Short mmCIF file of C-alpha atoms and ligand atoms in Angstrom, two decimals:
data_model
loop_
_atom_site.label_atom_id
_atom_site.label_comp_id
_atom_site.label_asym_id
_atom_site.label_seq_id
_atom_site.Cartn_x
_atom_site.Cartn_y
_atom_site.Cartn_z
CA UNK A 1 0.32 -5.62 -28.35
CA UNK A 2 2.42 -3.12 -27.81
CA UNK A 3 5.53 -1.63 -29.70
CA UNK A 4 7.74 -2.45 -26.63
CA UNK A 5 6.79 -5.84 -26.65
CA UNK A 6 8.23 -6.82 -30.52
CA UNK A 7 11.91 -7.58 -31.05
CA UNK A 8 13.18 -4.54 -32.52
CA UNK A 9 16.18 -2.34 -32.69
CA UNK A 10 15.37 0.49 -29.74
CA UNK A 11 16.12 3.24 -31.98
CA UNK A 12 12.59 2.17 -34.15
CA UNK A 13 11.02 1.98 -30.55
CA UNK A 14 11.88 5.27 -29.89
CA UNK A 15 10.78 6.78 -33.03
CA UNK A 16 8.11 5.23 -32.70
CA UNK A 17 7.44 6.62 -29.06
CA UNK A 18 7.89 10.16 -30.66
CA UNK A 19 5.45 9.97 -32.86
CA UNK A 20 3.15 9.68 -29.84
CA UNK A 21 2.29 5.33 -30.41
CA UNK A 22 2.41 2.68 -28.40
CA UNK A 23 -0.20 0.19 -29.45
CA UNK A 24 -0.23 -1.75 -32.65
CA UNK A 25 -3.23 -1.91 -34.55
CA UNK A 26 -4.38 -5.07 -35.27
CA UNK A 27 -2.80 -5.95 -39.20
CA UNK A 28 0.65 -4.80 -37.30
CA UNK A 29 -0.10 -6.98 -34.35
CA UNK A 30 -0.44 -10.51 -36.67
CA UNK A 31 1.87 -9.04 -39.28
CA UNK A 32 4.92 -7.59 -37.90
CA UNK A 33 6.11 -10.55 -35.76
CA UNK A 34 6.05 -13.25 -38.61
CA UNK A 35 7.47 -10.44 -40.99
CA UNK A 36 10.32 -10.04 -38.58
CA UNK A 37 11.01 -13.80 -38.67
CA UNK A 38 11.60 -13.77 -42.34
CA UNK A 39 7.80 -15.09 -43.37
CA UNK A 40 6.12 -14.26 -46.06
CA UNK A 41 3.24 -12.35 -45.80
CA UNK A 42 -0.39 -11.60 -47.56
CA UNK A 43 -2.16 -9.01 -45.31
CA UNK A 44 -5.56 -7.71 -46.26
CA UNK A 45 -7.12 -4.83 -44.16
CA UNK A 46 -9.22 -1.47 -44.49
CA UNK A 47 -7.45 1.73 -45.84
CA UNK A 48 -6.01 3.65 -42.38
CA UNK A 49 -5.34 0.67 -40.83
CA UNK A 50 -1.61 0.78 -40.42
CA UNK A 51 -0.38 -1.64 -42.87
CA UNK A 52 2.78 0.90 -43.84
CA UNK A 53 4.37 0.26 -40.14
CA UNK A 54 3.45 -3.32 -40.64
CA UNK A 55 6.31 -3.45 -43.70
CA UNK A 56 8.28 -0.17 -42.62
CA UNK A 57 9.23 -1.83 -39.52
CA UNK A 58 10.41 -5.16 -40.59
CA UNK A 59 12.32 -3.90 -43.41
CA UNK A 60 14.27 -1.84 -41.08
CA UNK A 61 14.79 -3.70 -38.03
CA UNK A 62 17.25 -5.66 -40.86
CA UNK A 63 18.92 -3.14 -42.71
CA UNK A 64 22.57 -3.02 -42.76
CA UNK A 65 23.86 -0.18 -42.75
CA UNK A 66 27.33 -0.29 -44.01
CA UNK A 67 26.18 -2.21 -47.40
CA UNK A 68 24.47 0.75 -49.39
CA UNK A 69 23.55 -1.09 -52.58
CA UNK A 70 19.34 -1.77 -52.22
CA UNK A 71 17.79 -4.11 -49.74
CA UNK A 72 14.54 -3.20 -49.57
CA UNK A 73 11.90 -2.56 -52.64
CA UNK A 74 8.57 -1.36 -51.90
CA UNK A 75 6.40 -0.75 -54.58
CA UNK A 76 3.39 1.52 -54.72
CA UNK A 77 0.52 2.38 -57.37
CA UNK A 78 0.69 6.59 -57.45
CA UNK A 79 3.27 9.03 -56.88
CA UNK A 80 1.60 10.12 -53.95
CA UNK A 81 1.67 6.77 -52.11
CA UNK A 82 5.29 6.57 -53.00
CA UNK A 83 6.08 10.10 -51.13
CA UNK A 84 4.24 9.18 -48.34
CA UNK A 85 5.20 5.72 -47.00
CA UNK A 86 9.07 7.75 -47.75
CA UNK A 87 7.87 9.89 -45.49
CA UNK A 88 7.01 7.25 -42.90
CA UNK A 89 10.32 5.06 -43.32
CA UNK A 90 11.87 8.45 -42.68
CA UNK A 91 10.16 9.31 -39.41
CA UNK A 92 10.60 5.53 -38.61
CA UNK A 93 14.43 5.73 -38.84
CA UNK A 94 15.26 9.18 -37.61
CA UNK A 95 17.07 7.56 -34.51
CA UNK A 96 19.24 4.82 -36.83
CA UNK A 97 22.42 5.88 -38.58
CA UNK A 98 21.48 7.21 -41.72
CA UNK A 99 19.36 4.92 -43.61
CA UNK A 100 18.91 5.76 -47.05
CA UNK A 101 15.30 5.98 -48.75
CA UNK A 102 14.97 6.87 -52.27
CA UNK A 103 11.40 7.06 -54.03
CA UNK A 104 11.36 6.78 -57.58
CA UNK A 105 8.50 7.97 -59.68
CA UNK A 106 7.64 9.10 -62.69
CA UNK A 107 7.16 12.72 -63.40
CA UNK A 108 10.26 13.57 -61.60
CA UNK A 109 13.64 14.02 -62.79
CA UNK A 110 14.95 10.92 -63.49
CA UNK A 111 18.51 12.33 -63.58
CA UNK A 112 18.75 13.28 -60.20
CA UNK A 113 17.38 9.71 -59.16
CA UNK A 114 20.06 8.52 -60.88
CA UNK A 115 22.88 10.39 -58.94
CA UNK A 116 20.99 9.36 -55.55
CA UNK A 117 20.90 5.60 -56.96
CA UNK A 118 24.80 5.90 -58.06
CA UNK A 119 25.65 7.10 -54.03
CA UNK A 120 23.74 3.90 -52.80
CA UNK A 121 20.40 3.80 -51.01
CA UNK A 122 19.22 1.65 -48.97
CA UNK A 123 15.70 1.08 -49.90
CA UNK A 124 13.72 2.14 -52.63
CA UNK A 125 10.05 3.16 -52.59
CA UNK A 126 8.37 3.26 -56.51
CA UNK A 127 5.98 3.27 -58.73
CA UNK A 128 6.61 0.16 -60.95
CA UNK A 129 6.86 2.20 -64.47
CA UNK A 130 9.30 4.23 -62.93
CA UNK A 131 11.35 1.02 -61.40
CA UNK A 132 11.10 -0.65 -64.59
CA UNK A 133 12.42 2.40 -66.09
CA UNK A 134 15.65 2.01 -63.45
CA UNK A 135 16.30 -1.58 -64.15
CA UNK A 136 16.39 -1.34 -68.51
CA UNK A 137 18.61 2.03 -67.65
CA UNK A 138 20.70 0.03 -65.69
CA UNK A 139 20.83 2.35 -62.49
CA UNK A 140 18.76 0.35 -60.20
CA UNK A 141 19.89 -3.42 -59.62
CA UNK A 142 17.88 -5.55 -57.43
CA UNK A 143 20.25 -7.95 -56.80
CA UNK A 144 20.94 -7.62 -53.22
CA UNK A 145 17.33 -6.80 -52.46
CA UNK A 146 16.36 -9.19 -49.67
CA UNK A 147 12.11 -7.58 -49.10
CA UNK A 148 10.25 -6.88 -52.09
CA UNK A 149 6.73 -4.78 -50.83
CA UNK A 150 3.72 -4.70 -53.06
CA UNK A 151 1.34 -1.77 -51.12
CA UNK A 152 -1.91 -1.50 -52.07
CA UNK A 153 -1.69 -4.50 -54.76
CA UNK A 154 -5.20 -3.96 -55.58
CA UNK A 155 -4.92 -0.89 -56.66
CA UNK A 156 -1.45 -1.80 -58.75
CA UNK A 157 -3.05 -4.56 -60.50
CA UNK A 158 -6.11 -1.98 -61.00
CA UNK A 159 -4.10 0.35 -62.88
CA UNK A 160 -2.42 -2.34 -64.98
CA UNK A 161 0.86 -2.52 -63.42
CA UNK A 162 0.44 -6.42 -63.48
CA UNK A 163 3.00 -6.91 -66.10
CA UNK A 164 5.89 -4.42 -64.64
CA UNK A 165 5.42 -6.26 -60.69
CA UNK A 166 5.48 -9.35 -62.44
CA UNK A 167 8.87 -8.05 -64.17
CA UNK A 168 10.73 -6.73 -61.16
CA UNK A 169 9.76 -9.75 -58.85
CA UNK A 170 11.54 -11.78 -61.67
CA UNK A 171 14.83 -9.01 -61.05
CA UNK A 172 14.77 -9.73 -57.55
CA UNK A 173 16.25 -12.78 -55.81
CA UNK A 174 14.13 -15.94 -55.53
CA UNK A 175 15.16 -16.46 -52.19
CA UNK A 176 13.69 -13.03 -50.73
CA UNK A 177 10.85 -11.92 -48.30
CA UNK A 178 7.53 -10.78 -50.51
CA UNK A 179 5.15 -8.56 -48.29
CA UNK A 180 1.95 -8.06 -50.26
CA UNK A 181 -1.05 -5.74 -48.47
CA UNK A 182 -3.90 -4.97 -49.95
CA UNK A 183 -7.29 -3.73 -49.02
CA UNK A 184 -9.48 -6.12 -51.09
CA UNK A 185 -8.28 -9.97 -51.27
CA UNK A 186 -9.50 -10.58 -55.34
CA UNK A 187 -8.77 -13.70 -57.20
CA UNK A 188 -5.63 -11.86 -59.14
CA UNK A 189 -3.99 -10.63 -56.02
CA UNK A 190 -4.53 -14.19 -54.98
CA UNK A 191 -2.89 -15.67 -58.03
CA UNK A 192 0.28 -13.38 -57.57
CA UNK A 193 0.80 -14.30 -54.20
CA UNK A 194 0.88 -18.04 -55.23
CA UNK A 195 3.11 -17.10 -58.64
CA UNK A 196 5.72 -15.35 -56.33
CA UNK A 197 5.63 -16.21 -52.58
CA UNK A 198 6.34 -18.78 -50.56
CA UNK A 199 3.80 -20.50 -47.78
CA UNK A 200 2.58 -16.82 -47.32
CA UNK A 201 0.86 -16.21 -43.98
CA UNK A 202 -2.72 -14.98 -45.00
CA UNK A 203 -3.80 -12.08 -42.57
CA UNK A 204 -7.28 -10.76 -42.79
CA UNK A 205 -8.53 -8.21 -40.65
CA UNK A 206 -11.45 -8.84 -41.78
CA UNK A 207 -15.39 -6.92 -42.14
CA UNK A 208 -15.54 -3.18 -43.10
CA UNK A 209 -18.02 -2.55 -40.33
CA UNK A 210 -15.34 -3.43 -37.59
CA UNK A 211 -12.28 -1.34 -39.51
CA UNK A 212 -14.14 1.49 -39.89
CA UNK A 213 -16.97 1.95 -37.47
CA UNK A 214 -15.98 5.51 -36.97
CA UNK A 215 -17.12 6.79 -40.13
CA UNK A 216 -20.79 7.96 -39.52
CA UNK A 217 -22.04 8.16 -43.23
CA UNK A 218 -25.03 9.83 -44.41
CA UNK A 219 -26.55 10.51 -47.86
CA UNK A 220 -28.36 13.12 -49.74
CA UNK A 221 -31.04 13.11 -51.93
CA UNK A 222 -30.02 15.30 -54.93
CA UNK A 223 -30.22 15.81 -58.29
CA UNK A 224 -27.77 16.47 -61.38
CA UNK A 225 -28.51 19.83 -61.70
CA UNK A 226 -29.06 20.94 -57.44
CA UNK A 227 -25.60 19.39 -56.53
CA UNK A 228 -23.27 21.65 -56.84
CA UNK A 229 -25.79 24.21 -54.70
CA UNK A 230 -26.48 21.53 -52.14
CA UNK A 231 -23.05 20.85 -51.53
CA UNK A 232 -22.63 24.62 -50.50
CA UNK A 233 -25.75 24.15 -48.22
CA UNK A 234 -23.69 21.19 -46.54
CA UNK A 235 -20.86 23.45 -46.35
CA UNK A 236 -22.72 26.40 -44.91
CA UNK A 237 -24.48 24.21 -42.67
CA UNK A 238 -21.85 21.82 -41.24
CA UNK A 239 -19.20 23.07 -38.75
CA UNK A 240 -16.61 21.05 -40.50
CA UNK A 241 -12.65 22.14 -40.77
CA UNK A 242 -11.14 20.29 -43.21
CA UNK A 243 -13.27 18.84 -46.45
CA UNK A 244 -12.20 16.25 -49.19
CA UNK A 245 -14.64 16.38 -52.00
CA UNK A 246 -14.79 12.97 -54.60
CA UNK A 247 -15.85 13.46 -57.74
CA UNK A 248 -15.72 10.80 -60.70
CA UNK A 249 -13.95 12.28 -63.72
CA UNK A 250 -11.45 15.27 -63.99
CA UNK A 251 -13.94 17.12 -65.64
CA UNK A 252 -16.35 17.24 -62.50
CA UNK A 253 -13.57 17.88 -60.14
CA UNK A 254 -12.55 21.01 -62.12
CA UNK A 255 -16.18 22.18 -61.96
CA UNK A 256 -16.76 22.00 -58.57
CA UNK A 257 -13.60 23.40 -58.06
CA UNK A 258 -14.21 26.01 -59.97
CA UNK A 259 -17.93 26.65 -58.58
CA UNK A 260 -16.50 26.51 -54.64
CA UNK A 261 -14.07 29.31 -55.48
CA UNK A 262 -16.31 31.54 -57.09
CA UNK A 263 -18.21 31.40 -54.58
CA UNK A 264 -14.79 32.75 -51.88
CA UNK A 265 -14.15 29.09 -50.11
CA UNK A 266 -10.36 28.14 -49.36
CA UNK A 267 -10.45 25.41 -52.27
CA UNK A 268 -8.36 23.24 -54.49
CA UNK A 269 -8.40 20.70 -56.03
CA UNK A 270 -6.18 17.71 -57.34
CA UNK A 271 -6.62 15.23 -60.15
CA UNK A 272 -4.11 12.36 -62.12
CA UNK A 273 -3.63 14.93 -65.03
CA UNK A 274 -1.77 17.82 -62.84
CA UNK A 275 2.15 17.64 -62.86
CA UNK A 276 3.80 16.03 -59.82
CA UNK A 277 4.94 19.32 -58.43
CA UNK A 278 1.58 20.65 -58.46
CA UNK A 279 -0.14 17.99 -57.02
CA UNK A 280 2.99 17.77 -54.58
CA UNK A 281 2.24 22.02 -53.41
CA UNK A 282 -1.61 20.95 -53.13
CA UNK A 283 -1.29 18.45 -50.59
CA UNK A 284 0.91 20.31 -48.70
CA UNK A 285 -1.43 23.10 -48.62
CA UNK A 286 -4.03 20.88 -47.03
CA UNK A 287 -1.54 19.47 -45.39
CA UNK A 288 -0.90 22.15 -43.31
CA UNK A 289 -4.29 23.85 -43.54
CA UNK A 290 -3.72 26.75 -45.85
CA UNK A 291 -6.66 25.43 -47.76
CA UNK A 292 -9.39 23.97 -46.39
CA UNK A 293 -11.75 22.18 -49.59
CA UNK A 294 -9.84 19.91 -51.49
CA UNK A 295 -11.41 18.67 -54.55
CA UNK A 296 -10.16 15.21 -55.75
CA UNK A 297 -10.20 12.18 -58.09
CA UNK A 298 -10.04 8.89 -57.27
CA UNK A 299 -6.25 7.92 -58.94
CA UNK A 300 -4.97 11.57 -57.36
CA UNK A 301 -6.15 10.98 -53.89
CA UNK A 302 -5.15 7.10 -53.58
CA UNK A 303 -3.73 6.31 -50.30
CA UNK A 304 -3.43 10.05 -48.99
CA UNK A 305 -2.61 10.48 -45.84
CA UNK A 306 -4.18 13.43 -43.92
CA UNK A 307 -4.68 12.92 -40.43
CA UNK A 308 -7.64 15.63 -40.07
CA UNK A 309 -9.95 15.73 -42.26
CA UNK A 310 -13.66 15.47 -40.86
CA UNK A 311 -15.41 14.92 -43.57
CA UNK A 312 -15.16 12.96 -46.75
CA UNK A 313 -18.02 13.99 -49.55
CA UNK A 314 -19.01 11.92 -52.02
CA UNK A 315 -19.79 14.56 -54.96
CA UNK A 316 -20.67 11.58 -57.32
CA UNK A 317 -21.06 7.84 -56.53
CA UNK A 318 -17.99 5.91 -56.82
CA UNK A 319 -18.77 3.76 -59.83
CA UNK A 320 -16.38 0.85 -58.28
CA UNK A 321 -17.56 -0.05 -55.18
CA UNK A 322 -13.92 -0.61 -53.64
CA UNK A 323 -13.42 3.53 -54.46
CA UNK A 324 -15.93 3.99 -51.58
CA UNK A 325 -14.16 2.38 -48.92
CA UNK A 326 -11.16 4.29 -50.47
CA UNK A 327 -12.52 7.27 -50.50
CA UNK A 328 -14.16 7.08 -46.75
CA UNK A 329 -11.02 5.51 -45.25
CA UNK A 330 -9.39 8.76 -45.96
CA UNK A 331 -11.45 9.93 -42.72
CA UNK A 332 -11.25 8.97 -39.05
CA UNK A 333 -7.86 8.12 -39.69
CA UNK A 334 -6.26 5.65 -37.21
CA UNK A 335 -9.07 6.21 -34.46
CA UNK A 336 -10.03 9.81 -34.69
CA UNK A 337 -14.18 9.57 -35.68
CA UNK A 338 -15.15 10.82 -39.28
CA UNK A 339 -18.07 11.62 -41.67
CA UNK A 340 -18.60 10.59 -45.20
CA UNK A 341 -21.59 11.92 -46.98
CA UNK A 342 -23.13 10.90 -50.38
CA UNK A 343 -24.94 13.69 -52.73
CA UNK A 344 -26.82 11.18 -54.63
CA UNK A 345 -28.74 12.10 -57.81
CA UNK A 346 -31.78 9.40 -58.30
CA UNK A 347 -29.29 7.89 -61.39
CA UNK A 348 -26.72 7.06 -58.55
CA UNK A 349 -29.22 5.53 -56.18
CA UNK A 350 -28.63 2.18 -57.35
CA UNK A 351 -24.76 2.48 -57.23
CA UNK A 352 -25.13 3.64 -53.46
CA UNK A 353 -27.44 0.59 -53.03
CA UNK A 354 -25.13 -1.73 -54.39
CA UNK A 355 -21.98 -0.20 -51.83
CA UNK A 356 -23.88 -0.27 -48.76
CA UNK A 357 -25.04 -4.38 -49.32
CA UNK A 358 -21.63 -5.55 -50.73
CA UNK A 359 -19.91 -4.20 -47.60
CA UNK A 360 -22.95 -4.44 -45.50
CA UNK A 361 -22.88 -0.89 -44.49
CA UNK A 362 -25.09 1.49 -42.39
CA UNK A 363 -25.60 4.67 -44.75
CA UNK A 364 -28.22 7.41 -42.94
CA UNK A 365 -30.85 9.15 -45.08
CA UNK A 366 -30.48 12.81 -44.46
CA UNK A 367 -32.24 15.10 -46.03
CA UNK A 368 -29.99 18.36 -47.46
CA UNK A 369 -30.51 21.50 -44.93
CA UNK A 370 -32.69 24.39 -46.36
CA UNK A 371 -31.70 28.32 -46.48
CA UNK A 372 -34.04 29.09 -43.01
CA UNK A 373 -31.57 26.21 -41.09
CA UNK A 374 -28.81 27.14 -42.61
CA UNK A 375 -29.85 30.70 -41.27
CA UNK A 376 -31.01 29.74 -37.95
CA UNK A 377 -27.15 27.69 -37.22
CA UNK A 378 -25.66 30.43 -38.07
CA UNK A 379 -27.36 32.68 -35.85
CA UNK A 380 -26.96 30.40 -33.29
CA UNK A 381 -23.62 30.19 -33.60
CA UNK A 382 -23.24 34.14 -32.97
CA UNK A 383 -25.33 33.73 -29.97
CA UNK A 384 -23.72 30.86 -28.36
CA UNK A 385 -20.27 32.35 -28.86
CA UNK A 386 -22.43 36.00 -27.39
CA UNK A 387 -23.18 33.54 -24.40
CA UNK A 388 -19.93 32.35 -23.65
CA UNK A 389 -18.63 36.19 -23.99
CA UNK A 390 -21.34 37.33 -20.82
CA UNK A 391 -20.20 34.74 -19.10
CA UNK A 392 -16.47 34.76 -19.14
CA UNK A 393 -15.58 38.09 -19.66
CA UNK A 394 -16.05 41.47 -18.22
CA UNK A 395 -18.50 43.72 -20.33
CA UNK A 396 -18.86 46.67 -17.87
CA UNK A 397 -16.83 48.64 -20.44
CA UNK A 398 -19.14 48.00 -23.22
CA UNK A 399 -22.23 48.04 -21.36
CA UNK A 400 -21.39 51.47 -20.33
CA UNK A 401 -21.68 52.65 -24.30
CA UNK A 402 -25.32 50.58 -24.53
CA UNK A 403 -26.78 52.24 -21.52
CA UNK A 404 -25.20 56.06 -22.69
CA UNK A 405 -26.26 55.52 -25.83
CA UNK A 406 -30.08 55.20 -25.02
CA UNK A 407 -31.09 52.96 -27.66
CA UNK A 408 -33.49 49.76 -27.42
CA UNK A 409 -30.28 47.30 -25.92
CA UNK A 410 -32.75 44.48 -27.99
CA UNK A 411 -32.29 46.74 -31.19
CA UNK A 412 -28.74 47.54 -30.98
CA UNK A 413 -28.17 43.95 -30.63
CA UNK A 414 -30.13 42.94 -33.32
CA UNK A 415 -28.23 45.76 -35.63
CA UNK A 416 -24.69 44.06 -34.41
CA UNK A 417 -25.70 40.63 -35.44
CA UNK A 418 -26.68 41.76 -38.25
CA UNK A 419 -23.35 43.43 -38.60
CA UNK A 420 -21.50 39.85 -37.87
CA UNK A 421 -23.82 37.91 -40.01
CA UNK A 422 -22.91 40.63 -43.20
CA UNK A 423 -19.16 41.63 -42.43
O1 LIG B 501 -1.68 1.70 -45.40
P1 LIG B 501 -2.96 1.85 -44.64
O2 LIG B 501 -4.05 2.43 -45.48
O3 LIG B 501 -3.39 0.61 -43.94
O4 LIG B 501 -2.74 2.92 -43.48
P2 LIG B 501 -1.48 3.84 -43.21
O5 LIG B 501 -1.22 4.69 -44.42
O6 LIG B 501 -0.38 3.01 -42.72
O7 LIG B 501 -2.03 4.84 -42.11
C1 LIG B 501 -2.13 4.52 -40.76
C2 LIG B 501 -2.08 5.77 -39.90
O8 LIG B 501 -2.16 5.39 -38.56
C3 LIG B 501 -0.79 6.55 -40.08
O9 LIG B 501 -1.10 7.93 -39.98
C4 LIG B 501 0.07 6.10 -38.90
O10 LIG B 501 0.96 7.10 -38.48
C5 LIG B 501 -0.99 5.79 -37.85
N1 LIG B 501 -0.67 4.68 -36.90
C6 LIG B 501 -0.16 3.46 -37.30
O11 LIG B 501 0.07 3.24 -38.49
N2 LIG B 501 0.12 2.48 -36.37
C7 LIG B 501 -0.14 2.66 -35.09
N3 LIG B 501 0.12 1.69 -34.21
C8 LIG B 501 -0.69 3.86 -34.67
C9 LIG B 501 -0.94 4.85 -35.60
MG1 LIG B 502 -1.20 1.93 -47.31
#
């Protein structure tokens, strides 16, 4: 299906154009139609799959405009998450009058969400603590909300947010539109869909082998104590631009980051204890490729967003087995073709065992590249790039200094790629 095809307002078609899309994926394709027509809606599919459009687009196609108090509530587990489907309603809506969007989390002002709440918004994106906060201040009222949003439910009831959904559902009107999406269907998402929907369409797009075949994923026999040095090999070894690096506690993140810049990489990392604004400058850094290692928790890097990045790493295995698909999903985002690898010490085997039969996943033994290959691909790489030099260009210049010179041409350039190799 295609975005021309739905019954929307043309200015969401033509954002929609400009941010280069014309095909839905396939949770947008069963979701956004029904959505439109008022339905409720229980969609489960893969991380990357495009389940933001799927309740970004509804929600606006019925916005109106001249009524500023809230209409639309979406509700998201981490700060991050919050920013980010912003940033998405935003680009959505760039050719509508000004719609409003306001996210509301913790660890920012709360002050200056007031004074944006008191001017009227339009819809609010939030973490629920945050919301909650709102509503017992009294500067967030939910009674003209017509969509209430729960993204990533999962992950919401996972960091015990049950109570505070639960809560603002119960400020909203009974006779609105609940969205719920989440990548894992469990028995408690189940039981809040039936608590506070009504006839909910169940989507399921379904199999983690078809949502994310893209993701080639390899692991590496390690141990505790080698990690942190065969990481580096994998980073010496594979030609990869942009690297996210899991690790399982804050701890471990700070030591790897810590290890990676000692040793000169472009690295940073992020974890659920840094302040909002510091997280906020990190992303955008990798963002917009000033750094290219980032070094991550699970709770920090929940639902990120970054388009490029090649490879996801696995520094320890995820103990929760939905933290892999997470974690990988952050890769080959929305088509492109990605790589996860797993450093696996022989105390994680089991873990990785466990992953790859729950979600019935194809996981290739590699085995971690040694100094001499790690050598050899890097002289290669000076001679194929010496290669495509003799053939495109015109040497006669240079050749003119070899042949005056009357040196061994083999020596001299054996001593310059020794100079590249060194500089
Ligand atoms: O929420 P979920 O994990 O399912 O994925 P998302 O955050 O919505 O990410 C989907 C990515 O695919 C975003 O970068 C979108 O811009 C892009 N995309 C899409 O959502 N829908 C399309 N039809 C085409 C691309
Ligand atoms: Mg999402």
């Amino acid at each position: 299906m295609n975005f021309d095809d739905l019954k929307i307002n043309d200015d969401i078609k033509s954002a929609v154009d400009k941010m280069g899309f014309s095909k839905l994926t396939p949770i947008q394709t069963k979701a956004i139609p029904d959505a439109l027509s008022g339905r409720d809606i229980i969609g489960q599919a893969q991380t990357g799959s495009g389940k933001t459009f799927a309740f970004s687009i509804p929600i606006l196609n019925k916005i109106f405009i001249p009524d500023k108090s809230p209409q639309a509530i979406v509700l998201c587990p981490t700060r991050e998450l919050c920013i980010q489907v912003t940033e998405e309603i935003k680009k959505l809506s760039r050719d509508m009058d000004k719609v409003r969007i306001l996210a509301v989390y913790g660890g920012q002002a709360i002050g200056r969400q007031i004074r944006v709440l008191n001017k009227g918004v339009h819809i609010v994106v939030g973490t629920p603590g945050r919301v909650i906060d709102h509503i017992e201040r009294g500067t967030l009222d939910l009674i003209g909300v017509e969509t209430v949003v729960l993204d990533e439910a999962d992950e919401m009831l996972d960091m015990g947010f049950r109570d505070d959904i639960e809560l603002i559902l119960r400020h909203t009107p009974k006779q609105r539109q609940t969205l719920l999406f989440s990548a894992t269907m469990r028995d408690d998402i189940k039981k809040i869909a039936k608590l506070y929907q009504n006839n909910p369409k169940f989507i399921k797009i379904s199999d983690s082998r078809k949502t994310i075949p893209k993701i080639r994923q390899f692991s590496f026999k390690s141990d505790d104590r080698d990690k942190i040095d065969d990481l580096v090999k994998l980073i010496e070894y594979y030609d990869f631009n942009l690297w996210l690096i899991f690790c399982n506690t804050r701890r471990r993140v700070d030591f790897v980051y810590r290890n990676l810049k000692r040793r000169g990489y472009q690295v940073d990392s992020i974890h659920g204890d840094m302040t909002q604004k510091v997280r906020d400058k990190v992303m955008n850094k990798f963002r917009n490729g000033n750094i290219s290692i980032l070094v991550a928790s699970d709770i920090a890097a929940r639902g990120i967003d970054v388009s490029e990045i090649d490879v996801v790493v696995n520094y320890d295995i995820p103990q929760n087995p939905e933290d892999y698909i997470h974690r990988i999903g952050r890769t080959a985002r929305a088509g492109d073709s990605g790589y996860a690898f797993n450093i696996v010490a022989p105390y994680e085997a089991h873990d990785l065992v466990k992953i790859r039969k729950k979600y019935n996943l194809n996981v290739k033994n590699k085995k971690v590249p040694s100094l001499e290959e790690i050598e050899r691909i890097k002289n290669k790489k000076v001679m194929d790039d010496v290669r495509k030099l003799m053939e495109n260009e015109d040497l006669e210049d240079y050749v003119n200094v070899i042949t005056s010179s009357k040196m061994d041409a083999t020596e001299v350039a054996a001593a310059l790629l020794k100079m590249m190799r060194e500089k």
